[in-house]
Amino acid sequence: MTSAEQPPEDAHGHPHGQPHGHSHSHGPAAPVSKHLRKVIAAVLIPFSVAVLVGLAVLWPGGTPSHQRTGVGFDRQTQQAKVVALQKVDCKSVNAGQAPSGGDTSAAGGRQAGRSGQDLCAKATIEVTSGKEKGRTFTEIVQPDAPRQLHKGQGVIVAYAPDAPHDLQYSVTDVNRRFPMALLAGIFALVVVAVGRLRGVMALVALVVSFAVLTLFILPAILQGSNPLLVAVIGSSAIMLIALYMCHGLSARTSVAVLGTLISLVLIGLLGSLFIGWAALTGNTDDNTGLIHGLYPNIDMSGLLLAGVIIGSLGVLDDVTVTQTSAVWELHEANPTMGPRGLYRAAIRIGRDHIASVVNTLVLAYAGAALPLLLLFSIAQSSVGTVANSELVAEEIVRTLVGSIGLVASVPVTTALAALVVSADRPAVAARGPVRGGRGRRRKK
């Protein structure tokens, strides 16, 4: 074809009817092949059905009842407020009593003794909920108590029906409902303002996740079901609902689901192996001891493993969705790249993600265990001694097992996404403009 026979060029400098490298960027991504959609459905549909069957079989129908022990969180509580506050001599009101907040340690006792010549606060508390609404009682707050009360402050009080009448109520905490609700409202507004419809769907998915946790996972474990099985089914339900609700019903989301599922299986296997190998019982503090005392049939080590799986799920969702989106966008930018090229390009993004997320995960666990680490530092214990203690070993196993699954999810999800998205080449090749271009090439 001579220059005079050249067809007119389009706005991009390409002859009309001829394919050019970035024409795909002006429309939605080409769908994956019909065959691969069937393969993905053949994997995910039976998996989703199995999750639904598991939910139906293990559905607890409510939290099992028990007789309250009056210890820790297992106490009857009511709302109350401070209606009056006056300063009194600590000696005249028995300065040796434990300060508000329940500090009965030796250190607390010594502080009380030293504060005998100081002024204590005598708070009058009015119960504002329950059958005895309007009843008042007094609470002595010492000057060195970690939590001081002020007039008009809302508090939480514990009720002990078997105690003497004057000692049935005691302040256990302050009422933080308003600031917590305000913070949650600000969080929701920011998510919706930035994420718009996606943000709304993310909030709905968050509500559904908490519903699965509170209505299924926790009651089922208390009913005596296997904690690992309950965690796997509950986490799978959360994963399916959250990912498809937030990112849509598509092959891209399905690949992220498969990558997350494979990583969760790896985390479950590693967690089961090392929790058993390290002889971790899961019964390391007052709260777990109380749970074991109230429900002795619960497998505490299984509960620990369930916590590892549930705790890893949120971070895994983030990584798998990011990697899948990266592969899809790379393919959209250059549809001529094969699976290997897509994998190599996307894995470089994944390595940066791994470096930041693993560091975040470790620091999050370290921050949560900071008071415990301070205690070991005060005791001048060696690193080996600290790591060998069961309380710290639990966190180490939890962190490392979750991090291994997190790191493994990057190459696994990237490889799956590269294989799936590359399968849309036949669909691209079959499009009208491409056929027209080939037809003109024959005019030589």
GROMACS .gro file of C-alpha atoms in nm:
model
  444
    1MET     CA    1   0.000   0.000   0.000
    2THR     CA    2   0.149   0.336  -0.102
    3SER     CA    3   0.140   0.651   0.106
    4ALA     CA    4  -0.146   0.777  -0.106
    5GLU     CA    5  -0.340   0.466  -0.019
    6GLN     CA    6  -0.286   0.504   0.353
    7PRO     CA    7  -0.617   0.526   0.546
    8PRO     CA    8  -0.671   0.842   0.753
    9GLU     CA    9  -0.519   0.844   1.098
   10ASP     CA   10  -0.716   0.872   1.421
   11ALA     CA   11  -0.650   1.114   1.705
   12HIS     CA   12  -0.378   0.891   1.841
   13GLY     CA   13  -0.178   0.882   1.520
   14HIS     CA   14  -0.284   0.527   1.430
   15PRO     CA   15  -0.453   0.435   1.102
   16HIS     CA   16  -0.825   0.381   1.135
   17GLY     CA   17  -0.914   0.015   1.168
   18GLN     CA   18  -0.562  -0.080   1.280
   19PRO     CA   19  -0.513  -0.208   1.637
   20HIS     CA   20  -0.287  -0.004   1.861
   21GLY     CA   21  -0.127  -0.076   2.195
   22HIS     CA   22  -0.338   0.131   2.435
   23SER     CA   23  -0.684   0.118   2.281
   24HIS     CA   24  -0.793  -0.112   2.564
   25SER     CA   25  -0.751   0.162   2.819
   26HIS     CA   26  -1.059   0.345   2.698
   27GLY     CA   27  -1.303   0.080   2.819
   28PRO     CA   28  -1.355  -0.174   3.093
   29ALA     CA   29  -1.119  -0.465   3.131
   30ALA     CA   30  -1.190  -0.756   2.902
   31PRO     CA   31  -1.362  -1.040   3.085
   32VAL     CA   32  -1.184  -1.367   3.142
   33SER     CA   33  -1.268  -1.660   2.922
   34LYS     CA   34  -1.591  -1.848   2.972
   35HIS     CA   35  -1.399  -2.167   3.045
   36LEU     CA   36  -1.204  -2.009   3.331
   37ARG     CA   37  -1.520  -1.856   3.474
   38LYS     CA   38  -1.659  -2.208   3.486
   39VAL     CA   39  -1.343  -2.334   3.657
   40ILE     CA   40  -1.360  -2.060   3.921
   41ALA     CA   41  -1.729  -2.127   3.977
   42ALA     CA   42  -1.659  -2.501   4.008
   43VAL     CA   43  -1.425  -2.423   4.298
   44LEU     CA   44  -1.611  -2.142   4.474
   45ILE     CA   45  -1.969  -2.264   4.448
   46PRO     CA   46  -1.905  -2.595   4.634
   47PHE     CA   47  -1.693  -2.403   4.885
   48SER     CA   48  -1.972  -2.150   4.944
   49VAL     CA   49  -2.227  -2.430   4.979
   50ALA     CA   50  -2.001  -2.606   5.231
   51VAL     CA   51  -1.978  -2.282   5.433
   52LEU     CA   52  -2.357  -2.244   5.434
   53VAL     CA   53  -2.399  -2.607   5.544
   54GLY     CA   54  -2.141  -2.556   5.819
   55LEU     CA   55  -2.322  -2.245   5.942
   56ALA     CA   56  -2.652  -2.433   5.949
   57VAL     CA   57  -2.513  -2.739   6.126
   58LEU     CA   58  -2.310  -2.552   6.388
   59TRP     CA   59  -2.546  -2.258   6.440
   60PRO     CA   60  -2.561  -2.225   6.822
   61GLY     CA   61  -2.898  -2.056   6.862
   62GLY     CA   62  -2.768  -1.822   7.134
   63THR     CA   63  -2.506  -1.801   7.406
   64PRO     CA   64  -2.543  -2.074   7.671
   65SER     CA   65  -2.646  -1.945   8.011
   66HIS     CA   66  -2.450  -1.993   8.332
   67GLN     CA   67  -2.461  -1.880   8.693
   68ARG     CA   68  -2.261  -1.563   8.737
   69THR     CA   69  -1.941  -1.594   8.940
   70GLY     CA   70  -1.906  -1.223   9.022
   71VAL     CA   71  -1.544  -1.230   8.900
   72GLY     CA   72  -1.398  -0.999   8.635
   73PHE     CA   73  -1.637  -0.941   8.344
   74ASP     CA   74  -1.873  -1.207   8.478
   75ARG     CA   75  -2.059  -0.963   8.702
   76GLN     CA   76  -2.395  -0.795   8.699
   77THR     CA   77  -2.345  -0.431   8.607
   78GLN     CA   78  -2.564  -0.122   8.596
   79GLN     CA   79  -2.535   0.238   8.479
   80ALA     CA   80  -2.480   0.508   8.741
   81LYS     CA   81  -2.355   0.864   8.784
   82VAL     CA   82  -2.169   1.067   9.045
   83VAL     CA   83  -2.418   1.305   9.206
   84ALA     CA   84  -2.200   1.449   9.482
   85LEU     CA   85  -1.832   1.465   9.574
   86GLN     CA   86  -1.669   1.589   9.894
   87LYS     CA   87  -1.320   1.582  10.044
   88VAL     CA   88  -1.275   1.389  10.369
   89ASP     CA   89  -0.986   1.285  10.590
   90CYS     CA   90  -0.860   0.945  10.471
   91LYS     CA   91  -0.814   0.828  10.833
   92SER     CA   92  -1.181   0.887  10.912
   93VAL     CA   93  -1.296   0.666  10.624
   94ASN     CA   94  -1.050   0.376  10.660
   95ALA     CA   95  -0.759   0.474  10.437
   96GLY     CA   96  -0.656   0.109  10.402
   97GLN     CA   97  -0.946   0.015  10.175
   98ALA     CA   98  -0.864  -0.057   9.813
   99PRO     CA   99  -0.886   0.241   9.582
  100SER     CA  100  -1.149   0.268   9.313
  101GLY     CA  101  -1.056   0.043   9.025
  102GLY     CA  102  -0.996  -0.270   9.227
  103ASP     CA  103  -0.622  -0.234   9.302
  104THR     CA  104  -0.564  -0.478   9.585
  105SER     CA  105  -0.196  -0.543   9.518
  106ALA     CA  106   0.076  -0.490   9.774
  107ALA     CA  107   0.188  -0.179   9.591
  108GLY     CA  108  -0.166  -0.040   9.620
  109GLY     CA  109  -0.169  -0.115   9.991
  110ARG     CA  110   0.157   0.066  10.047
  111GLN     CA  111   0.027   0.366   9.854
  112ALA     CA  112  -0.285   0.368  10.070
  113GLY     CA  113  -0.077   0.364  10.386
  114ARG     CA  114   0.134   0.656  10.270
  115SER     CA  115  -0.174   0.856  10.179
  116GLY     CA  116  -0.331   0.828  10.524
  117GLN     CA  117  -0.270   1.196  10.600
  118ASP     CA  118  -0.410   1.314  10.265
  119LEU     CA  119  -0.765   1.402  10.173
  120CYS     CA  120  -0.976   1.134  10.006
  121ALA     CA  121  -1.280   1.191   9.784
  122LYS     CA  122  -1.615   1.065   9.909
  123ALA     CA  123  -1.837   1.015   9.604
  124THR     CA  124  -2.211   0.967   9.621
  125ILE     CA  125  -2.321   0.742   9.334
  126GLU     CA  126  -2.677   0.709   9.206
  127VAL     CA  127  -2.782   0.398   9.014
  128THR     CA  128  -2.957   0.504   8.692
  129SER     CA  129  -3.063   0.166   8.546
  130GLY     CA  130  -3.202  -0.166   8.662
  131LYS     CA  131  -3.461  -0.257   8.922
  132GLU     CA  132  -3.301  -0.038   9.189
  133LYS     CA  133  -3.282   0.275   8.978
  134GLY     CA  134  -3.246   0.577   9.206
  135ARG     CA  135  -3.059   0.394   9.484
  136THR     CA  136  -2.748   0.571   9.611
  137PHE     CA  137  -2.428   0.453   9.775
  138THR     CA  138  -2.090   0.603   9.862
  139GLU     CA  139  -1.748   0.524   9.720
  140ILE     CA  140  -1.416   0.634   9.870
  141VAL     CA  141  -1.151   0.736   9.619
  142GLN     CA  142  -0.798   0.779   9.754
  143PRO     CA  143  -0.578   1.063   9.624
  144ASP     CA  144  -0.328   0.823   9.462
  145ALA     CA  145  -0.594   0.609   9.291
  146PRO     CA  146  -0.531   0.572   8.915
  147ARG     CA  147  -0.883   0.688   8.835
  148GLN     CA  148  -1.043   0.991   8.997
  149LEU     CA  149  -1.415   1.070   8.986
  150HIS     CA  150  -1.587   1.404   8.933
  151LYS     CA  151  -1.943   1.527   8.984
  152GLY     CA  152  -2.183   1.441   8.701
  153GLN     CA  153  -1.958   1.170   8.561
  154GLY     CA  154  -2.121   0.853   8.429
  155VAL     CA  155  -1.985   0.529   8.575
  156ILE     CA  156  -2.039   0.154   8.556
  157VAL     CA  157  -2.116  -0.018   8.886
  158ALA     CA  158  -2.103  -0.387   8.972
  159TYR     CA  159  -2.388  -0.544   9.166
  160ALA     CA  160  -2.327  -0.829   9.411
  161PRO     CA  161  -2.670  -0.949   9.538
  162ASP     CA  162  -2.519  -1.182   9.800
  163ALA     CA  163  -2.309  -0.908   9.965
  164PRO     CA  164  -2.426  -0.700  10.265
  165HIS     CA  165  -2.670  -0.427  10.169
  166ASP     CA  166  -2.420  -0.140  10.198
  167LEU     CA  167  -2.158  -0.326   9.994
  168GLN     CA  168  -2.372  -0.454   9.708
  169TYR     CA  169  -2.267  -0.181   9.466
  170SER     CA  170  -1.917  -0.069   9.373
  171VAL     CA  171  -1.771   0.139   9.090
  172THR     CA  172  -1.584  -0.074   8.836
  173ASP     CA  173  -1.531   0.164   8.545
  174VAL     CA  174  -1.631   0.494   8.387
  175ASN     CA  175  -1.901   0.521   8.121
  176ARG     CA  176  -1.729   0.578   7.787
  177ARG     CA  177  -2.027   0.523   7.559
  178PHE     CA  178  -2.055   0.878   7.426
  179PRO     CA  179  -1.690   0.933   7.321
  180MET     CA  180  -1.674   0.582   7.175
  181ALA     CA  181  -1.996   0.636   6.979
  182LEU     CA  182  -1.874   0.977   6.860
  183LEU     CA  183  -1.544   0.827   6.740
  184ALA     CA  184  -1.732   0.552   6.558
  185GLY     CA  185  -1.951   0.814   6.391
  186ILE     CA  186  -1.647   1.014   6.277
  187PHE     CA  187  -1.492   0.694   6.141
  188ALA     CA  188  -1.810   0.614   5.943
  189LEU     CA  189  -1.829   0.967   5.803
  190VAL     CA  190  -1.466   0.962   5.689
  191VAL     CA  191  -1.508   0.621   5.525
  192VAL     CA  192  -1.824   0.730   5.339
  193ALA     CA  193  -1.680   1.071   5.242
  194VAL     CA  194  -1.369   0.918   5.088
  195GLY     CA  195  -1.498   0.580   4.973
  196ARG     CA  196  -1.852   0.691   4.875
  197LEU     CA  197  -2.052   0.385   4.767
  198ARG     CA  198  -1.756   0.154   4.827
  199GLY     CA  199  -1.722   0.305   5.173
  200VAL     CA  200  -2.089   0.240   5.248
  201MET     CA  201  -2.054  -0.121   5.136
  202ALA     CA  202  -1.740  -0.157   5.347
  203LEU     CA  203  -1.930  -0.039   5.655
  204VAL     CA  204  -2.214  -0.281   5.580
  205ALA     CA  205  -1.961  -0.562   5.541
  206LEU     CA  206  -1.806  -0.461   5.873
  207VAL     CA  207  -2.145  -0.485   6.045
  208VAL     CA  208  -2.205  -0.826   5.889
  209SER     CA  209  -1.860  -0.944   6.003
  210PHE     CA  210  -1.935  -0.846   6.361
  211ALA     CA  211  -2.273  -1.016   6.334
  212VAL     CA  212  -2.109  -1.342   6.225
  213LEU     CA  213  -1.857  -1.309   6.508
  214THR     CA  214  -2.112  -1.237   6.782
  215LEU     CA  215  -2.402  -1.451   6.660
  216PHE     CA  216  -2.212  -1.755   6.533
  217ILE     CA  217  -1.843  -1.782   6.623
  218LEU     CA  218  -1.850  -1.688   6.991
  219PRO     CA  219  -2.174  -1.869   7.091
  220ALA     CA  220  -2.075  -2.181   6.892
  221ILE     CA  221  -1.743  -2.202   7.075
  222LEU     CA  222  -1.918  -2.158   7.410
  223GLN     CA  223  -2.163  -2.435   7.314
  224GLY     CA  224  -1.865  -2.672   7.292
  225SER     CA  225  -1.814  -2.691   6.914
  226ASN     CA  226  -1.458  -2.737   6.787
  227PRO     CA  227  -1.304  -2.385   6.795
  228LEU     CA  228  -1.090  -2.449   6.486
  229LEU     CA  229  -1.385  -2.571   6.278
  230VAL     CA  230  -1.601  -2.282   6.396
  231ALA     CA  231  -1.326  -2.030   6.315
  232VAL     CA  232  -1.270  -2.174   5.968
  233ILE     CA  233  -1.641  -2.167   5.880
  234GLY     CA  234  -1.700  -1.826   6.036
  235SER     CA  235  -1.390  -1.672   5.876
  236SER     CA  236  -1.488  -1.817   5.538
  237ALA     CA  237  -1.836  -1.666   5.568
  238ILE     CA  238  -1.690  -1.328   5.661
  239MET     CA  239  -1.443  -1.349   5.373
  240LEU     CA  240  -1.708  -1.431   5.113
  241ILE     CA  241  -1.952  -1.166   5.235
  242ALA     CA  242  -1.696  -0.888   5.281
  243LEU     CA  243  -1.501  -0.938   4.958
  244TYR     CA  244  -1.797  -0.980   4.725
  245MET     CA  245  -1.996  -0.705   4.895
  246CYS     CA  246  -1.709  -0.454   4.876
  247HIS     CA  247  -1.554  -0.549   4.541
  248GLY     CA  248  -1.838  -0.700   4.342
  249LEU     CA  249  -1.914  -1.042   4.200
  250SER     CA  250  -1.634  -1.079   3.946
  251ALA     CA  251  -1.344  -1.302   3.846
  252ARG     CA  252  -1.106  -1.051   4.004
  253THR     CA  253  -1.277  -1.083   4.343
  254SER     CA  254  -1.298  -1.461   4.305
  255VAL     CA  255  -0.921  -1.483   4.258
  256ALA     CA  256  -0.872  -1.279   4.576
  257VAL     CA  257  -1.108  -1.518   4.757
  258LEU     CA  258  -0.910  -1.820   4.636
  259GLY     CA  259  -0.579  -1.662   4.739
  260THR     CA  260  -0.717  -1.578   5.083
  261LEU     CA  261  -0.857  -1.929   5.125
  262ILE     CA  262  -0.525  -2.097   5.038
  263SER     CA  263  -0.340  -1.868   5.280
  264LEU     CA  264  -0.590  -1.939   5.560
  265VAL     CA  265  -0.539  -2.313   5.509
  266LEU     CA  266  -0.162  -2.262   5.539
  267ILE     CA  267  -0.206  -2.053   5.855
  268GLY     CA  268  -0.432  -2.319   6.007
  269LEU     CA  269  -0.182  -2.598   5.937
  270LEU     CA  270   0.118  -2.405   6.067
  271GLY     CA  271  -0.072  -2.278   6.370
  272SER     CA  272  -0.192  -2.626   6.463
  273LEU     CA  273   0.159  -2.768   6.425
  274PHE     CA  274   0.345  -2.507   6.628
  275ILE     CA  275   0.082  -2.454   6.898
  276GLY     CA  276   0.097  -2.827   6.967
  277TRP     CA  277   0.475  -2.847   6.932
  278ALA     CA  278   0.531  -2.551   7.168
  279ALA     CA  279   0.277  -2.699   7.415
  280LEU     CA  280   0.073  -2.377   7.428
  281THR     CA  281  -0.240  -2.427   7.636
  282GLY     CA  282  -0.413  -2.097   7.559
  283ASN     CA  283  -0.487  -2.054   7.931
  284THR     CA  284  -0.245  -1.779   8.030
  285ASP     CA  285  -0.433  -1.505   8.217
  286ASP     CA  286  -0.732  -1.438   8.440
  287ASN     CA  287  -0.975  -1.399   8.150
  288THR     CA  288  -0.887  -1.728   7.982
  289GLY     CA  289  -0.883  -1.894   8.323
  290LEU     CA  290  -1.233  -1.763   8.390
  291ILE     CA  291  -1.354  -1.894   8.052
  292HIS     CA  292  -1.205  -2.234   8.122
  293GLY     CA  293  -1.361  -2.238   8.468
  294LEU     CA  294  -1.708  -2.152   8.339
  295TYR     CA  295  -1.690  -2.374   8.030
  296PRO     CA  296  -1.439  -2.654   8.099
  297ASN     CA  297  -1.532  -2.832   7.776
  298ILE     CA  298  -1.377  -2.558   7.561
  299ASP     CA  299  -1.048  -2.657   7.398
  300MET     CA  300  -0.835  -2.357   7.496
  301SER     CA  301  -0.549  -2.441   7.259
  302GLY     CA  302  -0.806  -2.470   6.981
  303LEU     CA  303  -0.942  -2.134   7.087
  304LEU     CA  304  -0.591  -1.991   7.052
  305LEU     CA  305  -0.563  -2.132   6.700
  306ALA     CA  306  -0.905  -1.992   6.612
  307GLY     CA  307  -0.787  -1.649   6.722
  308VAL     CA  308  -0.481  -1.677   6.498
  309ILE     CA  309  -0.699  -1.755   6.195
  310ILE     CA  310  -0.956  -1.482   6.261
  311GLY     CA  311  -0.686  -1.227   6.339
  312SER     CA  312  -0.504  -1.299   6.012
  313LEU     CA  313  -0.813  -1.273   5.794
  314GLY     CA  314  -0.839  -0.894   5.786
  315VAL     CA  315  -0.479  -0.840   5.677
  316LEU     CA  316  -0.501  -1.122   5.421
  317ASP     CA  317  -0.805  -0.963   5.256
  318ASP     CA  318  -0.609  -0.643   5.210
  319VAL     CA  319  -0.307  -0.814   5.054
  320THR     CA  320  -0.494  -1.048   4.820
  321VAL     CA  321  -0.727  -0.777   4.688
  322THR     CA  322  -0.433  -0.543   4.631
  323GLN     CA  323  -0.231  -0.804   4.442
  324THR     CA  324  -0.525  -0.910   4.228
  325SER     CA  325  -0.602  -0.548   4.139
  326ALA     CA  326  -0.235  -0.488   4.055
  327VAL     CA  327  -0.230  -0.779   3.810
  328TRP     CA  328  -0.555  -0.665   3.646
  329GLU     CA  329  -0.430  -0.307   3.606
  330LEU     CA  330  -0.095  -0.423   3.465
  331HIS     CA  331  -0.280  -0.636   3.212
  332GLU     CA  332  -0.504  -0.341   3.131
  333ALA     CA  333  -0.197  -0.123   3.069
  334ASN     CA  334  -0.025  -0.386   2.851
  335PRO     CA  335  -0.251  -0.669   2.732
  336THR     CA  336   0.040  -0.830   2.541
  337MET     CA  337   0.210  -0.936   2.866
  338GLY     CA  338   0.196  -1.306   2.934
  339PRO     CA  339   0.148  -1.474   3.271
  340ARG     CA  340   0.520  -1.467   3.350
  341GLY     CA  341   0.556  -1.099   3.271
  342LEU     CA  342   0.248  -1.012   3.473
  343TYR     CA  343   0.372  -1.217   3.767
  344ARG     CA  344   0.717  -1.057   3.765
  345ALA     CA  345   0.576  -0.706   3.748
  346ALA     CA  346   0.310  -0.762   4.014
  347ILE     CA  347   0.539  -0.948   4.254
  348ARG     CA  348   0.760  -0.638   4.273
  349ILE     CA  349   0.456  -0.447   4.401
  350GLY     CA  350   0.385  -0.734   4.639
  351ARG     CA  351   0.735  -0.725   4.789
  352ASP     CA  352   0.688  -0.362   4.889
  353HIS     CA  353   0.350  -0.449   5.036
  354ILE     CA  354   0.498  -0.741   5.232
  355ALA     CA  355   0.770  -0.525   5.385
  356SER     CA  356   0.523  -0.269   5.518
  357VAL     CA  357   0.242  -0.504   5.625
  358VAL     CA  358   0.464  -0.751   5.813
  359ASN     CA  359   0.626  -0.465   6.002
  360THR     CA  360   0.280  -0.329   6.082
  361LEU     CA  361   0.160  -0.668   6.205
  362VAL     CA  362   0.458  -0.719   6.435
  363LEU     CA  363   0.438  -0.367   6.577
  364ALA     CA  364   0.063  -0.405   6.636
  365TYR     CA  365   0.119  -0.716   6.848
  366ALA     CA  366   0.415  -0.553   7.026
  367GLY     CA  367   0.204  -0.248   7.106
  368ALA     CA  368  -0.075  -0.464   7.248
  369ALA     CA  369   0.174  -0.654   7.465
  370LEU     CA  370   0.370  -0.344   7.572
  371PRO     CA  371   0.271  -0.355   7.943
  372LEU     CA  372   0.374  -0.720   7.955
  373LEU     CA  373   0.708  -0.642   7.791
  374LEU     CA  374   0.762  -0.364   8.046
  375LEU     CA  375   0.711  -0.612   8.329
  376PHE     CA  376   0.979  -0.839   8.186
  377SER     CA  377   1.209  -0.540   8.142
  378ILE     CA  378   1.158  -0.443   8.507
  379ALA     CA  379   1.240  -0.798   8.611
  380GLN     CA  380   1.561  -0.775   8.400
  381SER     CA  381   1.483  -1.104   8.229
  382SER     CA  382   1.684  -1.213   7.927
  383VAL     CA  383   1.530  -1.221   7.581
  384GLY     CA  384   1.535  -1.600   7.587
  385THR     CA  385   1.352  -1.613   7.918
  386VAL     CA  386   1.090  -1.367   7.800
  387ALA     CA  387   1.032  -1.550   7.472
  388ASN     CA  388   1.007  -1.886   7.649
  389SER     CA  389   0.724  -1.777   7.878
  390GLU     CA  390   0.389  -1.902   7.753
  391LEU     CA  391   0.227  -1.560   7.758
  392VAL     CA  392   0.489  -1.417   7.520
  393ALA     CA  393   0.531  -1.739   7.322
  394GLU     CA  394   0.163  -1.723   7.231
  395GLU     CA  395   0.207  -1.379   7.080
  396ILE     CA  396   0.524  -1.487   6.898
  397VAL     CA  397   0.353  -1.789   6.744
  398ARG     CA  398   0.047  -1.581   6.659
  399THR     CA  399   0.260  -1.313   6.491
  400LEU     CA  400   0.496  -1.543   6.301
  401VAL     CA  401   0.230  -1.787   6.179
  402GLY     CA  402   0.011  -1.500   6.060
  403SER     CA  403   0.309  -1.332   5.893
  404ILE     CA  404   0.409  -1.651   5.710
  405GLY     CA  405   0.057  -1.686   5.573
  406LEU     CA  406   0.059  -1.318   5.481
  407VAL     CA  407   0.388  -1.344   5.293
  408ALA     CA  408   0.279  -1.664   5.117
  409SER     CA  409  -0.046  -1.503   5.003
  410VAL     CA  410   0.143  -1.260   4.778
  411PRO     CA  411   0.303  -1.507   4.533
  412VAL     CA  412   0.004  -1.741   4.549
  413THR     CA  413  -0.253  -1.472   4.470
  414THR     CA  414  -0.029  -1.306   4.212
  415ALA     CA  415   0.023  -1.635   4.026
  416LEU     CA  416  -0.349  -1.713   4.029
  417ALA     CA  417  -0.439  -1.366   3.906
  418ALA     CA  418  -0.175  -1.372   3.629
  419LEU     CA  419  -0.301  -1.707   3.501
  420VAL     CA  420  -0.666  -1.603   3.509
  421VAL     CA  421  -0.635  -1.256   3.358
  422SER     CA  422  -0.412  -1.382   3.076
  423ALA     CA  423  -0.697  -1.603   2.960
  424ASP     CA  424  -0.890  -1.306   2.821
  425ARG     CA  425  -0.661  -1.290   2.517
  426PRO     CA  426  -0.898  -1.496   2.301
  427ALA     CA  427  -1.178  -1.252   2.387
  428VAL     CA  428  -0.958  -0.955   2.290
  429ALA     CA  429  -0.846  -1.120   1.968
  430ALA     CA  430  -1.205  -1.187   1.868
  431ARG     CA  431  -1.313  -0.825   1.881
  432GLY     CA  432  -1.430  -0.639   1.577
  433PRO     CA  433  -1.146  -0.381   1.546
  434VAL     CA  434  -0.886  -0.653   1.560
  435ARG     CA  435  -1.056  -0.857   1.286
  436GLY     CA  436  -1.082  -0.546   1.075
  437GLY     CA  437  -0.711  -0.476   1.120
  438ARG     CA  438  -0.620  -0.828   1.011
  439GLY     CA  439  -0.844  -0.792   0.709
  440ARG     CA  440  -0.660  -0.482   0.593
  441ARG     CA  441  -0.322  -0.652   0.638
  442ARG     CA  442  -0.419  -0.894   0.362
  443LYS     CA  443  -0.437  -0.603   0.118
  444LYS     CA  444  -0.068  -0.609   0.033
   0.00000   0.00000   0.00000
